[in-house]
Short mmCIF file of C-alpha atoms and ligand atoms in Angstrom, two decimals:
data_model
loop_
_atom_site.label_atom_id
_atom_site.label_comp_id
_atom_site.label_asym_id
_atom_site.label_seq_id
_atom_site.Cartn_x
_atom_site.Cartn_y
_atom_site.Cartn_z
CA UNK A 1 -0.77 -17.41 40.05
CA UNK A 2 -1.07 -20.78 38.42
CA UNK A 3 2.40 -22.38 37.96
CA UNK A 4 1.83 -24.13 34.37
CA UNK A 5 3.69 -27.31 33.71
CA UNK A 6 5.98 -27.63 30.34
CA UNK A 7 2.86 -30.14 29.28
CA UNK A 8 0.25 -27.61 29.46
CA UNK A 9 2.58 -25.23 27.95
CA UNK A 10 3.32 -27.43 25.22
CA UNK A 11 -0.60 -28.61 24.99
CA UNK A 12 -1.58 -25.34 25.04
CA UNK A 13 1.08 -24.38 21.88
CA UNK A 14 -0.49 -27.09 20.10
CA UNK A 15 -4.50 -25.56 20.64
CA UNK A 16 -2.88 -22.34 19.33
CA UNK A 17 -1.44 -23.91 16.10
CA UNK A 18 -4.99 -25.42 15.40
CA UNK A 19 -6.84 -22.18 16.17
CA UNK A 20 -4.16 -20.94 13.61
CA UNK A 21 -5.82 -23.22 10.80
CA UNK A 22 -9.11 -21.16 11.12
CA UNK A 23 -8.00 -17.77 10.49
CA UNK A 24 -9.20 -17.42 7.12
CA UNK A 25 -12.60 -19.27 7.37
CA UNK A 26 -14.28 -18.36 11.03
CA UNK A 27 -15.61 -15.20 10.34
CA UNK A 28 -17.72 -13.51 11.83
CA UNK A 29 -16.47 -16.36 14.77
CA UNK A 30 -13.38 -16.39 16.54
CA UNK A 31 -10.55 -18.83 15.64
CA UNK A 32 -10.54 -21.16 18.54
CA UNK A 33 -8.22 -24.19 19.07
CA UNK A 34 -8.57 -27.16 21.80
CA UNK A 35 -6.42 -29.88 22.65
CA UNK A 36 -7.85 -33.28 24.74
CA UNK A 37 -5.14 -35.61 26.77
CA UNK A 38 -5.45 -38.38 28.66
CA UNK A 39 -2.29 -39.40 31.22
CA UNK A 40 -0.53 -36.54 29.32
CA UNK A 41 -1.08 -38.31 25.63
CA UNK A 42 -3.43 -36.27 23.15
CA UNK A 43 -6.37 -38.61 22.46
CA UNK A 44 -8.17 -35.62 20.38
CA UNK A 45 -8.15 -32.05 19.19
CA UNK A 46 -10.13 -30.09 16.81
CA UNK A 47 -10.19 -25.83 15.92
CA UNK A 48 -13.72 -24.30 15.04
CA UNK A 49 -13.31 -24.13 10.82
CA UNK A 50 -17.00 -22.13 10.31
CA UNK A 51 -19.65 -19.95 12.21
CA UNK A 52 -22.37 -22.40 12.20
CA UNK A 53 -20.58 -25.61 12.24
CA UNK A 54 -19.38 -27.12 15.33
CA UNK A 55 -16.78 -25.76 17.89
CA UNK A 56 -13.62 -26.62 18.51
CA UNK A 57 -14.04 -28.41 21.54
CA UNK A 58 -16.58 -30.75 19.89
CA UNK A 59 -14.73 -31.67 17.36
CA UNK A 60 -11.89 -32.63 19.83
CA UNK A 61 -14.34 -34.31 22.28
CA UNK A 62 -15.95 -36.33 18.57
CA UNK A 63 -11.88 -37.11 18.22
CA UNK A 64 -11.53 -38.33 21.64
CA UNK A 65 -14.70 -40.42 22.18
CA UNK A 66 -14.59 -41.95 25.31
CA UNK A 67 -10.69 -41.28 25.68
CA UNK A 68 -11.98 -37.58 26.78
CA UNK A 69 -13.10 -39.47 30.48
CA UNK A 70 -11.43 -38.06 33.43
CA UNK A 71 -8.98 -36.02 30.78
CA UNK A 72 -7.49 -32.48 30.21
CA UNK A 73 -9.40 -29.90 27.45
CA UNK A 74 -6.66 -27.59 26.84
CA UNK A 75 -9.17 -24.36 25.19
CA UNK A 76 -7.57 -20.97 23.51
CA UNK A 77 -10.85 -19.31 24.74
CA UNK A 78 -13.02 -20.51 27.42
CA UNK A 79 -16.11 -22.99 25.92
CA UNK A 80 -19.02 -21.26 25.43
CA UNK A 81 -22.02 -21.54 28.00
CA UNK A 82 -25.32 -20.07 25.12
CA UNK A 83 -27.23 -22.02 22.76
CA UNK A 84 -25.92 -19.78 19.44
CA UNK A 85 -26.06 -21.87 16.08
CA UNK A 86 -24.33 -24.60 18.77
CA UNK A 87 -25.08 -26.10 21.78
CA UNK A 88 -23.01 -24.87 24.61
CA UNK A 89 -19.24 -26.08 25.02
CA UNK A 90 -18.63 -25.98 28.52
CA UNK A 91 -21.94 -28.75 28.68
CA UNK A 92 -20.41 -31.07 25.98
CA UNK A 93 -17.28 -31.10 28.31
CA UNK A 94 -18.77 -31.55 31.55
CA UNK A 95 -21.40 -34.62 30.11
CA UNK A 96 -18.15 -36.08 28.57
CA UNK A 97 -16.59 -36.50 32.09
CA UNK A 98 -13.33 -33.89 31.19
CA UNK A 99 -12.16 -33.83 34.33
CA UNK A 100 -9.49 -30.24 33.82
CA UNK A 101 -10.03 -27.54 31.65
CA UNK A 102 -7.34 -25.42 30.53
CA UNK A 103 -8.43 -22.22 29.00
CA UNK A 104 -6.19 -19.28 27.78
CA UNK A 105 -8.41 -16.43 27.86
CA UNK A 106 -11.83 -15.27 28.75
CA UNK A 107 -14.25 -15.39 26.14
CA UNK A 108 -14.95 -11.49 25.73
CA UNK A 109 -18.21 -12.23 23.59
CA UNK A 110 -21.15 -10.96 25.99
CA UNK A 111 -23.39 -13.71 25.91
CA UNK A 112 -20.57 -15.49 27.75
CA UNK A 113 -17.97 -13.70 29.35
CA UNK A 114 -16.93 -16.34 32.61
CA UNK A 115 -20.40 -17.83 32.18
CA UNK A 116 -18.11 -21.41 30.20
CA UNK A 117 -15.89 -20.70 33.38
CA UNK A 118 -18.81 -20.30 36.16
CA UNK A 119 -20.39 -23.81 34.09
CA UNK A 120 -17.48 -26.01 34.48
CA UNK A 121 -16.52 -25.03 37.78
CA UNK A 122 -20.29 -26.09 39.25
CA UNK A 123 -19.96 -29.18 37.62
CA UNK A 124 -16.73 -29.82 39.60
CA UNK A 125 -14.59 -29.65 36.89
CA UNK A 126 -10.93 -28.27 37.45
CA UNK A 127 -10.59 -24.95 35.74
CA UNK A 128 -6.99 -22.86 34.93
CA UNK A 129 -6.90 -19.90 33.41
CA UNK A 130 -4.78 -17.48 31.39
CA UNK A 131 -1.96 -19.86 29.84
CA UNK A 132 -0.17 -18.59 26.35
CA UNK A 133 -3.10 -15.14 26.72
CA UNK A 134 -1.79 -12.95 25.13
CA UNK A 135 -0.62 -15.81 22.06
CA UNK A 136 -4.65 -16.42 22.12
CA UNK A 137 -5.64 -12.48 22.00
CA UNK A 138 -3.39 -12.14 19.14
CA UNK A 139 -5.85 -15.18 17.38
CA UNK A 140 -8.45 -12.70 17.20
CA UNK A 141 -7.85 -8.98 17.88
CA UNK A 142 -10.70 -7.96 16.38
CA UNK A 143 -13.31 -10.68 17.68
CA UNK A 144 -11.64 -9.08 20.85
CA UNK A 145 -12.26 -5.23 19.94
CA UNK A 146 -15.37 -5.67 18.61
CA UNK A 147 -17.39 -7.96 21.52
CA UNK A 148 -16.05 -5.28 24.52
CA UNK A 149 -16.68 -1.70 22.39
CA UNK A 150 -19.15 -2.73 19.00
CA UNK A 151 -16.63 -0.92 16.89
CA UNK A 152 -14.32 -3.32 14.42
CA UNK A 153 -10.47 -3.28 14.59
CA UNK A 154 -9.28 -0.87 11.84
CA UNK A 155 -6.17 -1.12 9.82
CA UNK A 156 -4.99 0.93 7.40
CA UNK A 157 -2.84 -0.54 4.53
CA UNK A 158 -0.49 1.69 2.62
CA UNK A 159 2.26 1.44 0.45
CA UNK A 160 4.86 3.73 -0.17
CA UNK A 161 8.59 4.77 -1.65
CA UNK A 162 11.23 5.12 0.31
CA UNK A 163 10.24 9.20 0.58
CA UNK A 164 6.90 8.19 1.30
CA UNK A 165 5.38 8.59 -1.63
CA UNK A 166 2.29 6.68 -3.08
CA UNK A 167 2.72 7.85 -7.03
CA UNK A 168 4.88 10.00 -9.29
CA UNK A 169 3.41 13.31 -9.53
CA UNK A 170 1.50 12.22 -12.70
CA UNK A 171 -0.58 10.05 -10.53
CA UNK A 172 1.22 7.23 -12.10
CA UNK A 173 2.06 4.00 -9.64
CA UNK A 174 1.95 0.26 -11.05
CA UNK A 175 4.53 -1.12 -9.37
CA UNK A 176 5.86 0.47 -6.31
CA UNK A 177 5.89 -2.64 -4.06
CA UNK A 178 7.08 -5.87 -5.35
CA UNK A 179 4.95 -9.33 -6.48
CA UNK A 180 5.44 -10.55 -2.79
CA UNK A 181 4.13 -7.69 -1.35
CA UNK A 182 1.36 -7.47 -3.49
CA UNK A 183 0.56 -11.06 -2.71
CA UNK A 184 0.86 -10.30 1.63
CA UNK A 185 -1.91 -7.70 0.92
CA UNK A 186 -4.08 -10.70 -0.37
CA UNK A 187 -3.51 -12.52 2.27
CA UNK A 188 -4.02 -9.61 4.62
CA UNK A 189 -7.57 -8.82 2.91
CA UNK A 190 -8.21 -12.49 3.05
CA UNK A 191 -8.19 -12.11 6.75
CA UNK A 192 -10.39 -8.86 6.65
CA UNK A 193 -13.97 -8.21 7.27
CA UNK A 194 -14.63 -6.04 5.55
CA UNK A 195 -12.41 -3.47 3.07
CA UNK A 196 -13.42 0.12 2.87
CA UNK A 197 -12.48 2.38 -0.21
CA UNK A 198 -13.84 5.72 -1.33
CA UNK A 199 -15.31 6.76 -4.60
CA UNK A 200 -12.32 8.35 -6.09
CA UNK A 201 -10.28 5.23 -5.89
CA UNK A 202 -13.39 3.22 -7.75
CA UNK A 203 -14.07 5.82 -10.18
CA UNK A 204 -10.25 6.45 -11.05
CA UNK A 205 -8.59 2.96 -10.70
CA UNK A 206 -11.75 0.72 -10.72
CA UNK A 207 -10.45 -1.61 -8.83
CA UNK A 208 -12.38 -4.81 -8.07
CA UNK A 209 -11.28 -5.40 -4.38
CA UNK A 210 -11.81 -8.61 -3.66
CA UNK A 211 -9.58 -11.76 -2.41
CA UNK A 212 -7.74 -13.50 -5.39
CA UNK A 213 -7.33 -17.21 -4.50
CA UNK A 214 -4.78 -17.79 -6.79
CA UNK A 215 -2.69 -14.75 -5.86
CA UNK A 216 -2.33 -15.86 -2.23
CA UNK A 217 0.76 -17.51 -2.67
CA UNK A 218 1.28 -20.24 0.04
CA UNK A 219 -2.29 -19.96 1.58
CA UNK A 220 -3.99 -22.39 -1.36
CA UNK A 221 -1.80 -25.52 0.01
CA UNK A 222 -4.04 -25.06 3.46
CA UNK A 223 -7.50 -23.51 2.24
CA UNK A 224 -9.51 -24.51 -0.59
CA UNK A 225 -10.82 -21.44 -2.80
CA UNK A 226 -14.54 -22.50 -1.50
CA UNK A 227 -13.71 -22.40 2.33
CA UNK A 228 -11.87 -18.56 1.74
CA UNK A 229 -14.14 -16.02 2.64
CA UNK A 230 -14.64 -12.82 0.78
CA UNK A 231 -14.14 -9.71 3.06
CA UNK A 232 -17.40 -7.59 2.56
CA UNK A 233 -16.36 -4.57 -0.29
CA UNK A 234 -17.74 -1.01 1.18
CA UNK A 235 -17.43 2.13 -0.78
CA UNK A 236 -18.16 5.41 0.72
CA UNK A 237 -19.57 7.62 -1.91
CA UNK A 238 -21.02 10.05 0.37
CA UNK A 239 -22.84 12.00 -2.68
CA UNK A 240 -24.21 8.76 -4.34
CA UNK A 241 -21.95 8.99 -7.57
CA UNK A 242 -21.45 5.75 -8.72
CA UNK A 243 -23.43 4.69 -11.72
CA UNK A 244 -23.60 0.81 -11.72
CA UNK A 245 -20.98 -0.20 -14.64
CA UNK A 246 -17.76 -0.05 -12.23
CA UNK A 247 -15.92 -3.25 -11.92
CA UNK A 248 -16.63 -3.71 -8.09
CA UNK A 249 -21.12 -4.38 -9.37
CA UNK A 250 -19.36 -6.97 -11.88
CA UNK A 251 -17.88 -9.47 -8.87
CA UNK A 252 -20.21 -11.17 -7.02
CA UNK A 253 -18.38 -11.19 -3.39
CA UNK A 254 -20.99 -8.75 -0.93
CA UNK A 255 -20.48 -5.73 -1.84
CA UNK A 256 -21.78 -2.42 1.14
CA UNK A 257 -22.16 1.04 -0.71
CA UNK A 258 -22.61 3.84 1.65
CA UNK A 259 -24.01 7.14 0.87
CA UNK A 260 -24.98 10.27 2.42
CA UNK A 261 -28.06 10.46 0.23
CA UNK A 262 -30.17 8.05 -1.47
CA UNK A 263 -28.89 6.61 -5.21
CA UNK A 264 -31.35 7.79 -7.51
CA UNK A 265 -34.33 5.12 -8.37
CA UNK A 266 -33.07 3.98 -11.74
CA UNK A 267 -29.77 2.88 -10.09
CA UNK A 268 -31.34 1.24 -7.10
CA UNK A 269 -33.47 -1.29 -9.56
CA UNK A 270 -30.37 -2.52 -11.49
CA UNK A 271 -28.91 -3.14 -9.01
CA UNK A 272 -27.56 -7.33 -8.10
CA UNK A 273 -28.14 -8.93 -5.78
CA UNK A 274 -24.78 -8.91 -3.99
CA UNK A 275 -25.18 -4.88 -3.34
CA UNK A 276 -26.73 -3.54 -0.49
CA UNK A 277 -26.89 0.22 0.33
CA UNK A 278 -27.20 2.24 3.63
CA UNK A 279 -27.37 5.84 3.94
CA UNK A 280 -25.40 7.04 6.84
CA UNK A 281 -24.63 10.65 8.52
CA UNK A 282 -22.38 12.89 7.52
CA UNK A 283 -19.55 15.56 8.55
CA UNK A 284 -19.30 18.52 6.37
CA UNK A 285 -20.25 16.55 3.25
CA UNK A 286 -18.50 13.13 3.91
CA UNK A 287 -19.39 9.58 5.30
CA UNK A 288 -18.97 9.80 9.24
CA UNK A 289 -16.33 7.45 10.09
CA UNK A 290 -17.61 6.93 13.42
CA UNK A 291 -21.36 5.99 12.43
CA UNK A 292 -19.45 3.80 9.58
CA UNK A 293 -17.50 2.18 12.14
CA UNK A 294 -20.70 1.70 14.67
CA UNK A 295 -22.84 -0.06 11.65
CA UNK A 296 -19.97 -2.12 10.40
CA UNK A 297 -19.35 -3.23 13.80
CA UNK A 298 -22.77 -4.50 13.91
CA UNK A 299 -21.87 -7.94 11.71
CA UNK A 300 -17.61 -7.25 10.93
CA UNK A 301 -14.37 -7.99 13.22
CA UNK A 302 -12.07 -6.53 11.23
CA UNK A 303 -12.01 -3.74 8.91
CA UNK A 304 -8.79 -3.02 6.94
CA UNK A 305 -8.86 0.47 4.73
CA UNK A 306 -7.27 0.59 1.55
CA UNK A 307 -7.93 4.24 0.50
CA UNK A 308 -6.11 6.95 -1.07
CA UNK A 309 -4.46 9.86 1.23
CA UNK A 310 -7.84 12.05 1.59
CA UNK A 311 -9.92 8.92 3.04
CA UNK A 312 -7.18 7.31 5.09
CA UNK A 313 -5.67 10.42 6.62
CA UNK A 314 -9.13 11.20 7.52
CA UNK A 315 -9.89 7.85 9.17
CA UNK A 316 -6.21 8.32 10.90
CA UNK A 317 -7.55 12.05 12.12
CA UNK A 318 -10.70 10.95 12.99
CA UNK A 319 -9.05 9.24 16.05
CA UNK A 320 -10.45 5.54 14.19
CA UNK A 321 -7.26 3.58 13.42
CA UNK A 322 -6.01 0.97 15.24
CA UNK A 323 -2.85 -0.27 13.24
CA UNK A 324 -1.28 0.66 9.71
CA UNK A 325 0.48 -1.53 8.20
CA UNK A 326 2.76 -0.04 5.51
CA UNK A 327 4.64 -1.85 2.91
CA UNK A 328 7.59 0.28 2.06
CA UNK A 329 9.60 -0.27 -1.08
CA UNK A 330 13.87 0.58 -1.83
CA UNK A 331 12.20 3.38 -4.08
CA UNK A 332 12.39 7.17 -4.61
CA UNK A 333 9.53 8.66 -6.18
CA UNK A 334 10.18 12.57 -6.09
CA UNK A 335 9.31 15.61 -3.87
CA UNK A 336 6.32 15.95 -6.01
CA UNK A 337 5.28 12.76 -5.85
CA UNK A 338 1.73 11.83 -3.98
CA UNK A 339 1.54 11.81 -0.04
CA UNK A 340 0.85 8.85 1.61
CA UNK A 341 -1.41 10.59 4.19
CA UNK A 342 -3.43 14.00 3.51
CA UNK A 343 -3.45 15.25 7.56
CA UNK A 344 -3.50 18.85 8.67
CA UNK A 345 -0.36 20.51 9.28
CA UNK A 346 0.68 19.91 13.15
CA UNK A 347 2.06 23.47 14.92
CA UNK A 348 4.04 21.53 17.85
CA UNK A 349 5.73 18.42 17.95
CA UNK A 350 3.69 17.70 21.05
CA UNK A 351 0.89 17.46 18.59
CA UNK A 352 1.71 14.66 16.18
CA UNK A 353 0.67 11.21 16.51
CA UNK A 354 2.06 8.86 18.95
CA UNK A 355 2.77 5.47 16.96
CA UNK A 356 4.58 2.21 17.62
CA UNK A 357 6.23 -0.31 15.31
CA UNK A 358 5.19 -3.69 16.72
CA UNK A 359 6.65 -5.82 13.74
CA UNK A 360 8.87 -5.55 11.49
CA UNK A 361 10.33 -7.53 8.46
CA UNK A 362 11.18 -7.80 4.67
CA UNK A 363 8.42 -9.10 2.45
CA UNK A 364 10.47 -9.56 -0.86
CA UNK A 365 12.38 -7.17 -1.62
CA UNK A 366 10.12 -4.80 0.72
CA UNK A 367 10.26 -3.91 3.92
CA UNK A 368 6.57 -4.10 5.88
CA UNK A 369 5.91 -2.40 9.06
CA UNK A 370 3.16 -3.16 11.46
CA UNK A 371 2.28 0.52 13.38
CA UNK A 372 0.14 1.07 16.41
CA UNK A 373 -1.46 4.14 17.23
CA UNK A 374 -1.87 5.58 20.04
CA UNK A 375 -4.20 8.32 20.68
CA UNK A 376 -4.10 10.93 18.55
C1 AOF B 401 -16.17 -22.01 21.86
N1 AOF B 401 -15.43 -22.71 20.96
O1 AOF B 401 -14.56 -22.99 18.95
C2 AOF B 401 -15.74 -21.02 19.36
C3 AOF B 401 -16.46 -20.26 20.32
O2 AOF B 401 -22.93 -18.88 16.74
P1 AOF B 401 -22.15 -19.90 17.49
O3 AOF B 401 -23.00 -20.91 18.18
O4 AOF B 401 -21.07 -20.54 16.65
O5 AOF B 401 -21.42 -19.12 18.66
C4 AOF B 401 -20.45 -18.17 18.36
C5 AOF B 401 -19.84 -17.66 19.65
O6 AOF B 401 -19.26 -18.74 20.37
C6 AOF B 401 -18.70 -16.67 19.40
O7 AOF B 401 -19.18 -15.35 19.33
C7 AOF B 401 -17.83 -16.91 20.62
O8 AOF B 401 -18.33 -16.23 21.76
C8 AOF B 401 -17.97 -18.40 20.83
N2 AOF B 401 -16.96 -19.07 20.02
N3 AOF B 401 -16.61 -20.78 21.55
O9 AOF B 401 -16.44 -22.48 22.95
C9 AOF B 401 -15.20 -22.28 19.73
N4 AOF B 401 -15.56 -20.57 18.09
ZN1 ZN B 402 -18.62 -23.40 21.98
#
């Protein structure tokens, strides 16, 4: 096992607080930070802001200029080795003369996987492995998820009373959660995908689900609104109900509406250009969530569900979730009150879902809890 130094642990920090900067904007591209010293002083560093514009090697290595000669690259994921919309990493660092290359993790993405590595290591360049890993998995879980299985990382968002309720019985629930809440879940569909909703929730609530810049509280002091991306809007309307003058046709962000059936002619010919369809199989009458997952996970990391309790419990039953993140307010809402999850009834303790809290803390005056499943 490599024995790290407290440089390359602090160098290393540093290419994880850059990768940080790209969280919002890299899609579908990992965030990636990198960190270039020379006799231990950083001479350049650089985090990949776009898919499509350079890496963040390069940008380090356009920092360093000739400084990069006989340095250290500290990498949060090891430099790419394929001509994709950029030339290769691992080539820019070798022809610059880097002498050491410090990566954190493998990059999982097929084309590559240890090919960067197998690169630099030909050209004689030092290569270490696996410093701060799991601090550069947690950069991109779902870049992770997707490039070793296809399928996106799902997360289901729900909020709820203290008796885990969703609404009063009447259905009615403006505000349960609090403004700061409200304003995580922006941020939290800022980092998204995509966001998947079902037809009820349009028809009833017509929401417009999409990312509002000025509701993202500290984010606008680091992004502007034009580099935010908007997480791709998918409604499952399994029976092709929706009839065109919802809010969701009336934002332009992409917009994904998936049916079971084809929409009816007349529908498909108003409809703007930000809307695209796809019919997909179905399981006693509703969207498969597996064939959802399998196209989604053709072009979309991340997929974060925000869905009343038919649709969600049925992703959570479906085996498909990943995490749920619930943001639970100091309220009580009444034994009638709506469910947060519709699941069948379980007949043995043996039989319920495992699930793990993994974070923890108060958003406001709400409490929000990160939960991983296991399998169910
Ligand atoms: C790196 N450094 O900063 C990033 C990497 O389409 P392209 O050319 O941008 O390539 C995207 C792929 O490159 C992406 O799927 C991942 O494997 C890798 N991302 N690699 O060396 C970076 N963002
Ligand atoms: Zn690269």
């Amino acid at each position: 096992m490599t024995v790290w130094s407290r440089h390359d642990i602090l160098m290393m920090n540093r290419a994880v607080q850059l990768a940080r900067k790209g969280l919002y904007t890299t899609r579908p591209n990992p965030s990636v930070g990198c960190v270039i010293t020379q006799n231990d002083i950083i001479v350049g560093e650089g985090f990949h802001q776009k898919a499509g514009e350079p890496h963040a090697e390069v940008h380090a290595l356009n920092a360093a200029k000739e400084a990069s000669l006989g340095g250290t690259a500290y990498v949060t994921l090891e430099p790419c080795s394929h001509f994709g919309r950029t030339p290769p990493c691992a080539k820019a660092l070798i022809e610059a003369g880097v002498k050491r290359v410090v990566v954190a993790m493998k990059d999982p993405n097929p084309q590559v996987v240890g090919r960067g590595l197998a690169m630099l290591t030909a050209a004689g360049v030092q290569v270490d492995i696996g410093l701060l890993e799991s601090q550069a998995e947690a950069l991109n879980p779902g870049f992770i998820k997707r490039m070793k299985t296809n399928i996106p990382l799902v997360t289901v968002k729900l909020a709820a009373s203290l008796d885990g309720k969703t609404a009063l019985a009447n259905g009615k629930s403006q505000w349960i959660t609090g403004s700061e809440a409200r304003q995580d879940v922006q941020r939290l569909r800022a980092k998204h995908g995509a966001l998947v909703t079902g037809v009820e929730t349009v028809l009833i609530d017509n929401p417009s689900l999409n990312v509002r810049y000025d509701e993202l509280g500290g984010l606008t002091d680091v992004y502007d609104e034009k580099d935010l991306q908007q997480p791709l809007r998918v409604i499952l309307d399994s029976k092709a109900r929706l009839t065109g003058k919802e809010r969701i046709f009336d934002i332009e962000s992409p917009l994904l509406l998936v049916s079971c059936t084809a929409y009816p002619d007349e529908f498909t010919a108003k409809l703007p250009k930000h809307v695209e369809k796809v019919v997909l199989p179905d399981i006693k009458g509703r969207v498969d969530l597996h064939a959802l997952l399998a196209h989604l996970g053709q072009c979309v990391n991340s997929v974060m569900v925000e869905a009343g309790a038919t649709l969600a419990g049925a992703f959570v039953e479906a085996g498909c979730v990943d995490e749920i993140v619930l943001y639970q307010a100091p309220k009580l809402l009444g034994a009638k009150g709506r469910n947060l999850l519709a699941l069948n009834d379980y007949e043995s303790m043996a039989e319920i879902p495992s699930l793990k809290v993994i974070d923890e803390r108060k958003i406001g005056v709400d409490t929000r809890l990160v939960i991983q499943l296991g399998h169910i």
